[in-house]
Tab-separated table of N, CA and C in Angstrom:
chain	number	residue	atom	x	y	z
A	1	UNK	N	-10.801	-3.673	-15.801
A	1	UNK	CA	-9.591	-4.340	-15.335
A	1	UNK	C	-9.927	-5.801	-15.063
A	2	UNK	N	-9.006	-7.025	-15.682
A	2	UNK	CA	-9.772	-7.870	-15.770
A	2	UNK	C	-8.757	-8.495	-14.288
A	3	UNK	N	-9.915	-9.371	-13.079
A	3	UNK	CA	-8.809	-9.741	-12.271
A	3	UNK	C	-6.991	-10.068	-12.071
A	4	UNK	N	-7.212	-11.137	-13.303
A	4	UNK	CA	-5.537	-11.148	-13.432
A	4	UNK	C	-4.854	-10.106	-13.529
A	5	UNK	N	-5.003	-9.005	-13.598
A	5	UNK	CA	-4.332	-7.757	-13.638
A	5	UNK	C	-4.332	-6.819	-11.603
A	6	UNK	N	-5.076	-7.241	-11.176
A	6	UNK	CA	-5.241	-6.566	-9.911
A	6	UNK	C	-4.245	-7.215	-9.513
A	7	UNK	N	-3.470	-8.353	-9.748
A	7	UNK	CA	-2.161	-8.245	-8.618
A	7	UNK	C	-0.694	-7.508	-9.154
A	8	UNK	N	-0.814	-6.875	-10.053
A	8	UNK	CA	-0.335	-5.724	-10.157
A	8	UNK	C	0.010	-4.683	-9.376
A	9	UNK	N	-1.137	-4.189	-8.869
A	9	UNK	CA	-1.322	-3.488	-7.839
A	9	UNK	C	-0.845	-3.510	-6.506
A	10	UNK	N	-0.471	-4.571	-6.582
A	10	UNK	CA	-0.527	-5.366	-4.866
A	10	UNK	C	1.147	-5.212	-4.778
A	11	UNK	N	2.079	-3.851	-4.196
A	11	UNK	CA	3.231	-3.844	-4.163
A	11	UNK	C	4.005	-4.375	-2.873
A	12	UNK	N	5.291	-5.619	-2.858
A	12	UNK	CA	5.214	-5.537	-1.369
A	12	UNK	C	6.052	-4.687	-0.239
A	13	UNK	N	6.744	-3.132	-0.958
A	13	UNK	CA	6.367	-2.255	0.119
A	13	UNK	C	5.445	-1.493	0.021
A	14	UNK	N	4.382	-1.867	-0.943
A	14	UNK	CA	2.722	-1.263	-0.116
A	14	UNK	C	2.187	-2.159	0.993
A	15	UNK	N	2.761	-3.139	1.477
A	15	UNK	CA	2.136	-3.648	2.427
A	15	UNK	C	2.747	-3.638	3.800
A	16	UNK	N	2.285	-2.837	4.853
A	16	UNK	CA	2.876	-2.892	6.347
A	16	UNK	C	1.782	-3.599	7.432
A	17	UNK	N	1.848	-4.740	7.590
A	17	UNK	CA	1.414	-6.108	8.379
A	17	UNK	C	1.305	-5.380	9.870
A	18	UNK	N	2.268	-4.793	10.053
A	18	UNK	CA	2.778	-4.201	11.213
A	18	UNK	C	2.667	-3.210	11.454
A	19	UNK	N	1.529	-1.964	11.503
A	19	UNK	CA	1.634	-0.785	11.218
A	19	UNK	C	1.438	-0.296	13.000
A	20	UNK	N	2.436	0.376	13.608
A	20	UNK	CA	2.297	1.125	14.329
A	20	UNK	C	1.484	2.786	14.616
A	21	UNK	N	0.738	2.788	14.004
A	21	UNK	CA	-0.246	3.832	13.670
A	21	UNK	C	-0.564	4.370	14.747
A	22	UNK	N	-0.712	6.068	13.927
A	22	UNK	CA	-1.516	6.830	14.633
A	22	UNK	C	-2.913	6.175	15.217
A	23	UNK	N	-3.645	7.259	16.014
A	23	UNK	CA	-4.953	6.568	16.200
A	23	UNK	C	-5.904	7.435	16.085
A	24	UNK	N	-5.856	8.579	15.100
A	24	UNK	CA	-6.443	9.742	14.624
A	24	UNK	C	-6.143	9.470	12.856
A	25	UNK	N	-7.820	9.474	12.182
A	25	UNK	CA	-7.891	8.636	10.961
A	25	UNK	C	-6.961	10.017	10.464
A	26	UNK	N	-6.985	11.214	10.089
A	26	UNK	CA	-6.080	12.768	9.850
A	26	UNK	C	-4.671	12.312	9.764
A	27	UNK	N	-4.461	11.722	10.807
A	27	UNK	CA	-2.723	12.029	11.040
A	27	UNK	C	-2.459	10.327	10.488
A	28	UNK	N	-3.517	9.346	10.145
A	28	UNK	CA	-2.945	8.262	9.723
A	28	UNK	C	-2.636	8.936	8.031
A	29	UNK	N	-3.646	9.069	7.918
A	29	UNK	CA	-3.802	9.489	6.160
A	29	UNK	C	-2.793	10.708	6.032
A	30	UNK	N	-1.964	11.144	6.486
A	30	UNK	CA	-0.896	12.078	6.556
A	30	UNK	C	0.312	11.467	6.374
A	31	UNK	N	0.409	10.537	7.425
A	31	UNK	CA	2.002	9.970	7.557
A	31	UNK	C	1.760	8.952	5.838
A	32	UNK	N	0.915	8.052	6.106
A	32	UNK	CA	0.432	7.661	4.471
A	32	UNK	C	0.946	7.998	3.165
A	33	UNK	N	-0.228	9.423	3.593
A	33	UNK	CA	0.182	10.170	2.181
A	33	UNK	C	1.654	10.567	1.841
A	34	UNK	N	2.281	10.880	2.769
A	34	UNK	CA	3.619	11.379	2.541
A	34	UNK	C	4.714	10.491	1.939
A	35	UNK	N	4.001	9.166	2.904
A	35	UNK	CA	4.794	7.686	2.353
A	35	UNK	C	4.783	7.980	0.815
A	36	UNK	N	3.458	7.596	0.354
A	36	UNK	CA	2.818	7.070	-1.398
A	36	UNK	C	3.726	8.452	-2.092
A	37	UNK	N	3.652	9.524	-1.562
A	37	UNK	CA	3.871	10.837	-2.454
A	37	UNK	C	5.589	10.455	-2.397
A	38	UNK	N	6.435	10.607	-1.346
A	38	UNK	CA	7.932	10.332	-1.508
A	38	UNK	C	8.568	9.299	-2.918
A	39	UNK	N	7.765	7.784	-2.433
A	39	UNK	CA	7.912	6.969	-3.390
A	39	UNK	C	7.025	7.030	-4.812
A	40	UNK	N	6.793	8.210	-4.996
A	40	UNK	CA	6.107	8.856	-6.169
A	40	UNK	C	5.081	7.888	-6.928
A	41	UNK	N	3.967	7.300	-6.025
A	41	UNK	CA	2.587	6.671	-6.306
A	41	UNK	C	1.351	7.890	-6.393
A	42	UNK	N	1.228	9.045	-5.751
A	42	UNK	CA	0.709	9.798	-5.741
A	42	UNK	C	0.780	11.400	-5.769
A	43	UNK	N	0.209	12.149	-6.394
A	43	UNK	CA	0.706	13.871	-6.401
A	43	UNK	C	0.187	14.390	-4.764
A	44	UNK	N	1.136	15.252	-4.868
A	44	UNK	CA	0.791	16.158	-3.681
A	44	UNK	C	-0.194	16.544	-3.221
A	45	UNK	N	-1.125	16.852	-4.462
A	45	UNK	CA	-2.671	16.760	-3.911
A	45	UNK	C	-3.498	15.553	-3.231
A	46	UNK	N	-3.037	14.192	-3.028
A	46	UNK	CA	-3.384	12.788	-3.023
A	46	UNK	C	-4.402	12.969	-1.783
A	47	UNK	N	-3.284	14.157	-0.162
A	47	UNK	CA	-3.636	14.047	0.995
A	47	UNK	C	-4.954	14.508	1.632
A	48	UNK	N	-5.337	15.611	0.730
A	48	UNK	CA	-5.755	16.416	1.149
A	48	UNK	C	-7.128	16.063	0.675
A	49	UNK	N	-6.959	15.378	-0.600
A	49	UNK	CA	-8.170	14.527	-1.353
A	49	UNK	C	-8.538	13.618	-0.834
A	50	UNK	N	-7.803	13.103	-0.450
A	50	UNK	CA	-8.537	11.292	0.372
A	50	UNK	C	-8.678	11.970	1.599
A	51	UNK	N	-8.581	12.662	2.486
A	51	UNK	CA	-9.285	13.056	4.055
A	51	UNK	C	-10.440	14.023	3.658
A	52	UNK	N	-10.362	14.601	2.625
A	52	UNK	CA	-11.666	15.061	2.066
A	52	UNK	C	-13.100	14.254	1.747
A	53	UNK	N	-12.436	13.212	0.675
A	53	UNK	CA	-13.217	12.328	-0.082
A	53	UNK	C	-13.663	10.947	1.272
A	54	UNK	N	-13.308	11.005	1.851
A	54	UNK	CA	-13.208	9.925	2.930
A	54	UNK	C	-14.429	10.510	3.859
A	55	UNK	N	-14.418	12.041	4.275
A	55	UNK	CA	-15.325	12.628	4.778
A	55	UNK	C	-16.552	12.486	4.391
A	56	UNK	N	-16.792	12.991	3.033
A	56	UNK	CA	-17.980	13.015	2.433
A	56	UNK	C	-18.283	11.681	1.887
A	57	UNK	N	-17.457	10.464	1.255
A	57	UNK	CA	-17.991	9.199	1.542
A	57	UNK	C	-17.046	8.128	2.211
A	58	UNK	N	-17.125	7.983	3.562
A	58	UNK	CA	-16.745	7.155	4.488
A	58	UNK	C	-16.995	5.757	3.530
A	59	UNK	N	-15.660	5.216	3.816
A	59	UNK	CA	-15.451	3.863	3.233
A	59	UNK	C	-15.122	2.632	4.486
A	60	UNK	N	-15.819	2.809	5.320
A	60	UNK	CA	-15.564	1.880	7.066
A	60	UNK	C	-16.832	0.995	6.449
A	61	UNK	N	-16.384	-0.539	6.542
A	61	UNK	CA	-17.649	-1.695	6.356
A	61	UNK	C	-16.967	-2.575	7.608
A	62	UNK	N	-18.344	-3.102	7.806
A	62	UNK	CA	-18.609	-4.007	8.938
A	62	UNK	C	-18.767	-5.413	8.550
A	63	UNK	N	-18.054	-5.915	7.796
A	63	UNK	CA	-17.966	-7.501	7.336
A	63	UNK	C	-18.523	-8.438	8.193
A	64	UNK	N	-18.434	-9.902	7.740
A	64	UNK	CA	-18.962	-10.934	8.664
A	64	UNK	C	-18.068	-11.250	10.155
A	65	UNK	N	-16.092	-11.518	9.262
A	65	UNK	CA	-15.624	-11.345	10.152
A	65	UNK	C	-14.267	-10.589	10.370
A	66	UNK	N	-14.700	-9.408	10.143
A	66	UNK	CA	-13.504	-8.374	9.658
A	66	UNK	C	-14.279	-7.233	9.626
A	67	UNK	N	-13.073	-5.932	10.390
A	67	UNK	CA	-13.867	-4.424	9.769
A	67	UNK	C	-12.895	-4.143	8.878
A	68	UNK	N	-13.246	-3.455	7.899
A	68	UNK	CA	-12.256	-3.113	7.068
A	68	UNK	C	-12.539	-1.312	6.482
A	69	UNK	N	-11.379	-1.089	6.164
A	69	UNK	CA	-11.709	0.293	5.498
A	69	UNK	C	-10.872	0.202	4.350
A	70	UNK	N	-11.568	1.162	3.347
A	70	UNK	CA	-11.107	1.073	1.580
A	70	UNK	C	-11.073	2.448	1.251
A	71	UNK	N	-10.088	3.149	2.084
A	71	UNK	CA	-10.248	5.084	1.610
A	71	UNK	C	-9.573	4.603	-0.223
A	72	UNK	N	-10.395	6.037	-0.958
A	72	UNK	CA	-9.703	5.866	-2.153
A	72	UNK	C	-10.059	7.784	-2.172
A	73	UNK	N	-9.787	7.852	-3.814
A	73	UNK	CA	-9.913	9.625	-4.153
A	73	UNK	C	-9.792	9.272	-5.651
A	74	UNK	N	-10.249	10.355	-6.338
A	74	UNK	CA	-10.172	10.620	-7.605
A	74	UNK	C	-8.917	10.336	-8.324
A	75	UNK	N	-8.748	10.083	-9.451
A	75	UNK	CA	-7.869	9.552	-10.238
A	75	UNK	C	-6.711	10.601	-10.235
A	76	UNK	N	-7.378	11.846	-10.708
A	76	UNK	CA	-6.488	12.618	-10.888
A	76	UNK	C	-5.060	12.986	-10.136
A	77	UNK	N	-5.238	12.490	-8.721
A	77	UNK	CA	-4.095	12.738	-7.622
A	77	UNK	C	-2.926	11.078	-7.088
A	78	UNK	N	-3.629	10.573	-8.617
A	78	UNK	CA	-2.698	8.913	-8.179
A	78	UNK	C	-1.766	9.447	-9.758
A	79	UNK	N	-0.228	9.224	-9.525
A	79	UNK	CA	0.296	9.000	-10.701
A	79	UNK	C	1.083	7.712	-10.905
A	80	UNK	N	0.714	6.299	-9.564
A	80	UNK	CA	1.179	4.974	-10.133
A	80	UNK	C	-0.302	4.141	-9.514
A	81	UNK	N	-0.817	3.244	-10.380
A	81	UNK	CA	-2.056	2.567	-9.627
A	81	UNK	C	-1.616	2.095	-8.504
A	82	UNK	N	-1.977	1.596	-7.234
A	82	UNK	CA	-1.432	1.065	-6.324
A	82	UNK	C	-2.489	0.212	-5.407
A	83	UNK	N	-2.282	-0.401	-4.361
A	83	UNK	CA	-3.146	-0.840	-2.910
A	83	UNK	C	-2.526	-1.003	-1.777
A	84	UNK	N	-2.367	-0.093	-0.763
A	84	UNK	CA	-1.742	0.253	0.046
A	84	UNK	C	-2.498	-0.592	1.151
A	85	UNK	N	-1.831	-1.223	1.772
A	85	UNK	CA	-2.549	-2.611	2.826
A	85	UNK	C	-1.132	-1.945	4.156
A	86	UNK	N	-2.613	-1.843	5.039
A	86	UNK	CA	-2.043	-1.695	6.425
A	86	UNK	C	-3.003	-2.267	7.701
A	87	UNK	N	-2.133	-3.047	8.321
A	87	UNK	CA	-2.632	-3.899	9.131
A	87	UNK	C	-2.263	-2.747	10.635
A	88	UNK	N	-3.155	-2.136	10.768
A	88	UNK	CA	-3.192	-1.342	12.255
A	88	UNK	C	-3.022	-2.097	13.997
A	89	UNK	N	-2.028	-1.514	14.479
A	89	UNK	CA	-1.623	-2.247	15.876
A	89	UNK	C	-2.812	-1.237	17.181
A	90	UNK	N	-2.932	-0.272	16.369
A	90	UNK	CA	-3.950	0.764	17.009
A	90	UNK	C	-5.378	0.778	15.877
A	91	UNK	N	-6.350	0.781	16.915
A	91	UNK	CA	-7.867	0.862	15.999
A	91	UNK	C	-7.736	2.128	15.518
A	92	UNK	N	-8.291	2.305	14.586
A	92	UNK	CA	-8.707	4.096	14.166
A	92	UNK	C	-10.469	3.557	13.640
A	93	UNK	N	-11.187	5.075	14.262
A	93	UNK	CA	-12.650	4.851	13.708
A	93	UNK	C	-12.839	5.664	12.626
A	94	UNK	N	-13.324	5.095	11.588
A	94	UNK	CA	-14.110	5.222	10.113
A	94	UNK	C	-15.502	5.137	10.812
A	95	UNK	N	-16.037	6.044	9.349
A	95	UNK	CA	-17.602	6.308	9.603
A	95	UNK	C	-17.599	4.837	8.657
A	96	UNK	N	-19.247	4.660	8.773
A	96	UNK	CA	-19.334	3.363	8.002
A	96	UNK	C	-19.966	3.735	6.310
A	97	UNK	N	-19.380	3.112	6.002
A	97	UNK	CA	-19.857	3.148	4.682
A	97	UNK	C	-21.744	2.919	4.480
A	98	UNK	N	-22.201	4.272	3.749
A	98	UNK	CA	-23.590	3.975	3.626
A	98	UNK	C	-24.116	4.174	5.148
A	99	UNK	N	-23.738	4.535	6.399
A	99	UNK	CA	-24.565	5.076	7.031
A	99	UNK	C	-23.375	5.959	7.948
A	100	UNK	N	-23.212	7.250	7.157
A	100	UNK	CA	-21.915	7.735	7.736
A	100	UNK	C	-21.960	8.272	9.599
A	101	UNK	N	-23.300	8.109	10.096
A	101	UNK	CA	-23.958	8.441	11.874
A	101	UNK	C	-22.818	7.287	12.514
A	102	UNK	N	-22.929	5.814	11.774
A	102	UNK	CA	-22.440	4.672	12.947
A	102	UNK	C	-20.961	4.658	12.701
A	103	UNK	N	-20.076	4.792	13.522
A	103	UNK	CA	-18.434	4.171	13.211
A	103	UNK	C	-17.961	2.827	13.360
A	104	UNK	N	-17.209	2.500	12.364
A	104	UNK	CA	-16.591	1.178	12.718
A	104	UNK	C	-14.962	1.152	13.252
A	105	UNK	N	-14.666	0.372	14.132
A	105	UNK	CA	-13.228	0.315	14.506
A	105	UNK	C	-12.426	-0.652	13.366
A	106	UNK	N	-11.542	0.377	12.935
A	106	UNK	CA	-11.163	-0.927	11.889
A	106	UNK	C	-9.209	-0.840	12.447
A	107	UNK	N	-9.236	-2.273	11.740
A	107	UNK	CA	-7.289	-2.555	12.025
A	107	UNK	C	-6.745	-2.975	10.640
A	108	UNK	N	-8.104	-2.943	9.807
A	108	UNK	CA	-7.205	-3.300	8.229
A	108	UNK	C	-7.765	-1.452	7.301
A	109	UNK	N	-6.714	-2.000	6.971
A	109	UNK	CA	-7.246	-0.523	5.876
A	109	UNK	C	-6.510	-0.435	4.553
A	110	UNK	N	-7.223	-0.635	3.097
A	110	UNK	CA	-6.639	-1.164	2.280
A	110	UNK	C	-7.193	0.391	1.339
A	111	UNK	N	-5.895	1.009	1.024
A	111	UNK	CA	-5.933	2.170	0.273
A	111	UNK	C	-5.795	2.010	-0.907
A	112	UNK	N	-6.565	2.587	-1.914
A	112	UNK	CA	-6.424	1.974	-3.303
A	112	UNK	C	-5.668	3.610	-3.917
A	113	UNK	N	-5.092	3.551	-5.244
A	113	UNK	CA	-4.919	4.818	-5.496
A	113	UNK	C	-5.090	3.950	-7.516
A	114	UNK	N	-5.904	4.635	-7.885
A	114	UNK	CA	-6.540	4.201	-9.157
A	114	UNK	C	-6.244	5.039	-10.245
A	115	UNK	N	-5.845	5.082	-11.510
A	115	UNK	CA	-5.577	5.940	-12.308
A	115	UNK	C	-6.697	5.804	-13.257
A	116	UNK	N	-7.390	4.602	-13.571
A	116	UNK	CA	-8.783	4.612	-14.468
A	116	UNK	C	-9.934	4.607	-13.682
A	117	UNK	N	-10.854	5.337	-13.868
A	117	UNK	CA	-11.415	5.315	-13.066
A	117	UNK	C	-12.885	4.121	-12.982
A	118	UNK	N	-12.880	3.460	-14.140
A	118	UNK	CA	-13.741	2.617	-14.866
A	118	UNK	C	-13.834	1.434	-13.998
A	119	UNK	N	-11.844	1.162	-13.615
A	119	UNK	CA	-11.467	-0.275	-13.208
A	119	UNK	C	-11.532	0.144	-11.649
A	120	UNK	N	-11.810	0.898	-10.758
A	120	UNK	CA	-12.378	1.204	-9.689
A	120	UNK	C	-13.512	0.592	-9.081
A	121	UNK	N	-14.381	0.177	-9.453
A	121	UNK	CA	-15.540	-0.358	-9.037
A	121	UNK	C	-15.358	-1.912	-9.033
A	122	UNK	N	-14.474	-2.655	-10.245
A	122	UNK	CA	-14.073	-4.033	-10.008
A	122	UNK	C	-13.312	-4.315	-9.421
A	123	UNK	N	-12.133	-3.389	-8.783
A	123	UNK	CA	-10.956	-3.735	-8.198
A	123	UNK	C	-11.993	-3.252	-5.984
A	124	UNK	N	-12.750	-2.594	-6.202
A	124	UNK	CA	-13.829	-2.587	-5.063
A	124	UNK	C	-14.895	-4.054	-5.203
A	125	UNK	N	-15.155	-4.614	-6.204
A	125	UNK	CA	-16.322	-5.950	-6.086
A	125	UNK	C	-15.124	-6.774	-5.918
A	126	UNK	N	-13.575	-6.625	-6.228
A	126	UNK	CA	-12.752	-8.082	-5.781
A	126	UNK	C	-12.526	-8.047	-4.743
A	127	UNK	N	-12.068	-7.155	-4.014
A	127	UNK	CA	-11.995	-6.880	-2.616
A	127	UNK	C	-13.084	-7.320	-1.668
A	128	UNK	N	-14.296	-7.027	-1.935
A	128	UNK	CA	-15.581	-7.150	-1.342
A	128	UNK	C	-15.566	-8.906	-1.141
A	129	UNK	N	-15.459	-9.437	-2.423
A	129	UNK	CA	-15.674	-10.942	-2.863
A	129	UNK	C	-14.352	-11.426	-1.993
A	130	UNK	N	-13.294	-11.163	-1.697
A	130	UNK	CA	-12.461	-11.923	-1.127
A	130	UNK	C	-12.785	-11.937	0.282
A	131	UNK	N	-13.322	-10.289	0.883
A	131	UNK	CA	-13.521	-10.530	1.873
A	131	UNK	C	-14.820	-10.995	2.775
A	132	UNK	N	-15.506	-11.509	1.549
A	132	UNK	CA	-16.790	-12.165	2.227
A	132	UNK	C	-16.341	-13.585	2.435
A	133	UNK	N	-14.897	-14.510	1.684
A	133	UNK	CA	-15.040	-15.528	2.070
A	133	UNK	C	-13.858	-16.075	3.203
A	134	UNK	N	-14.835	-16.454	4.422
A	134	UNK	CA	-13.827	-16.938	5.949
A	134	UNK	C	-12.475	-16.629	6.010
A	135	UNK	N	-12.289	-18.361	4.806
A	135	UNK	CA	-11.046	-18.801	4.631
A	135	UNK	C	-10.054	-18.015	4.198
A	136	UNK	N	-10.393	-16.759	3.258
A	136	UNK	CA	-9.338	-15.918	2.746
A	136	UNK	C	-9.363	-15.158	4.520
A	137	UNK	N	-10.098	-14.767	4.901
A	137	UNK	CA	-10.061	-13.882	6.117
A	137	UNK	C	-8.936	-14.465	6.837
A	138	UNK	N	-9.085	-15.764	7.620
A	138	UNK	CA	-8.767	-16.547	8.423
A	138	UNK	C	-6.936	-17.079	7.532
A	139	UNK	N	-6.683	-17.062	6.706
A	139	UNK	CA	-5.488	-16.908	5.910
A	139	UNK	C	-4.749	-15.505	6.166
A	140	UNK	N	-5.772	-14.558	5.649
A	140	UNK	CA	-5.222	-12.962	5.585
A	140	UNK	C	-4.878	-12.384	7.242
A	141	UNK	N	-5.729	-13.099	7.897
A	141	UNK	CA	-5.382	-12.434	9.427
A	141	UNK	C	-4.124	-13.531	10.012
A	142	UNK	N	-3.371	-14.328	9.479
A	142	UNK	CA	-2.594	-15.131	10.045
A	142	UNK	C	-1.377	-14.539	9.334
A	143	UNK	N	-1.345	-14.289	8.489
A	143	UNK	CA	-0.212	-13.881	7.986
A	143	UNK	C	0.249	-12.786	8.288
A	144	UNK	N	1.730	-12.605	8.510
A	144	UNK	CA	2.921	-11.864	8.753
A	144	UNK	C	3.839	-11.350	7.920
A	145	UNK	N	3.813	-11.842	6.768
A	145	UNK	CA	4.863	-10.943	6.143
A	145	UNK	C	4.574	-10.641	4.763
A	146	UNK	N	4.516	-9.804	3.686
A	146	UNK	CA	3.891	-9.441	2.976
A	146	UNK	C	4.048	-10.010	1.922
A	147	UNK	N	5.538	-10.934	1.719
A	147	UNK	CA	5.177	-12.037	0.193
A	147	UNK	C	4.586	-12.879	0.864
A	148	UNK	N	4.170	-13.325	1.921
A	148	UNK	CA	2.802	-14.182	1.984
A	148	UNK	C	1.563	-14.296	1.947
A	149	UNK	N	1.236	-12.570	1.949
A	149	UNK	CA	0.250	-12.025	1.306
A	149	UNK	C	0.057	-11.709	0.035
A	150	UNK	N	1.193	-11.318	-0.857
A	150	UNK	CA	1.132	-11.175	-1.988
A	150	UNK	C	0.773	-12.887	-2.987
A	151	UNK	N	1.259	-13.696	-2.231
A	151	UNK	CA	1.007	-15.277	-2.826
A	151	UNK	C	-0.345	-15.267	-2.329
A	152	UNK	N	-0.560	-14.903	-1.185
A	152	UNK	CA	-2.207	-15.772	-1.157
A	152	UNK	C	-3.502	-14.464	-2.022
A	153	UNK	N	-3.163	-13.583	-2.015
A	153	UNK	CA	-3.583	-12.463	-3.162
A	153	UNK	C	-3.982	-13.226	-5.018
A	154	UNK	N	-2.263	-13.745	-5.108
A	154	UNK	CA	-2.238	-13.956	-6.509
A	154	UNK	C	-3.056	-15.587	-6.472
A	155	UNK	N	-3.001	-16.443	-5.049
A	155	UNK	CA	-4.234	-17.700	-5.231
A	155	UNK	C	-6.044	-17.652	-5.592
A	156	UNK	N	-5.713	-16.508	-5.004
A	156	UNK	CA	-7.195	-15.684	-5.436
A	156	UNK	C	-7.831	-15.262	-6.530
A	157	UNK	N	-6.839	-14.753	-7.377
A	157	UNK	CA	-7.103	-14.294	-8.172
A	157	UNK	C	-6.926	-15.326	-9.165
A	158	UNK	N	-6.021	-16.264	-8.987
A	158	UNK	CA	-5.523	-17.089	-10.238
A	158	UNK	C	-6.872	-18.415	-10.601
């Protein structure tokens, strides 16, 4: 997937700035899933796969200045590509990625739902790369409403 194509992905009611969230990672990835599955981004199986797949590899990173979490699941249970961006008003703890013992408190949590599974790993190194630099941070945490995220997304990429 060549970048210019990842803002594709980037829908803006996949993005809630404002998420009044659970504070049990289970019942976030529930109300979630039900969201993506209604508006038919994901099969019925989506839920049960990502609190599974999330278990056995915790996607919680501890950035420079940001925690972030990146739950994803197998292809098979996405039937529209997507990136589900939720800005949490309540922490929820993720294990950390690569050392699943330590938890991180995270308030961003950017759900991917992937149909190739190839373009998975670049649409994870763009993510990574945006969020190693400040200024996108310090942009991304100021913003409020989601075509202002979707513009500073597509500055990124462009």
């Amino acid at each position: 997937m060549k970048e210019k194509n990842f803002i594709e992905l980037f829908k803006r009611e996949l993005i809630d700035l404002n998420n009044n969230n659970e504070t049990i990672k289970e019942d976030f990835f529930t109300k979630k899933s039900l969201e993506l599955i209604e508006s038919g981004y994901v099969k019925e199986s989506f839920k049960d796969a990502i609190i599974t797949r999330e278990n056995e590899y915790p996607t919680g990173l501890v950035l420079e200045n940001i925690n972030l979490a990146i739950p994803h699941t197998d292809t098979e249970h996405i039937k529209k590509p997507f990136v589900y961006i939720n800005r949490l008003k309540n922490r929820i703890e993720f294990n950390q990625m690569g050392n699943e013992e330590d938890t991180v408190s995270v308030k961003d949590v950017w759900m991917l739902g992937i149909k190739d599974g190839t373009k998975q790993v670049d649409l994870l190194a763009f993510i990574m790369e945006i969020f190693s630099d400040p200024d996108f941070i310090k942009k991304y945490q100021a913003i409020d409403e989601a075509e202002e995220l979707i513009e500073l997304l597509e500055s990124k990429i462009s």
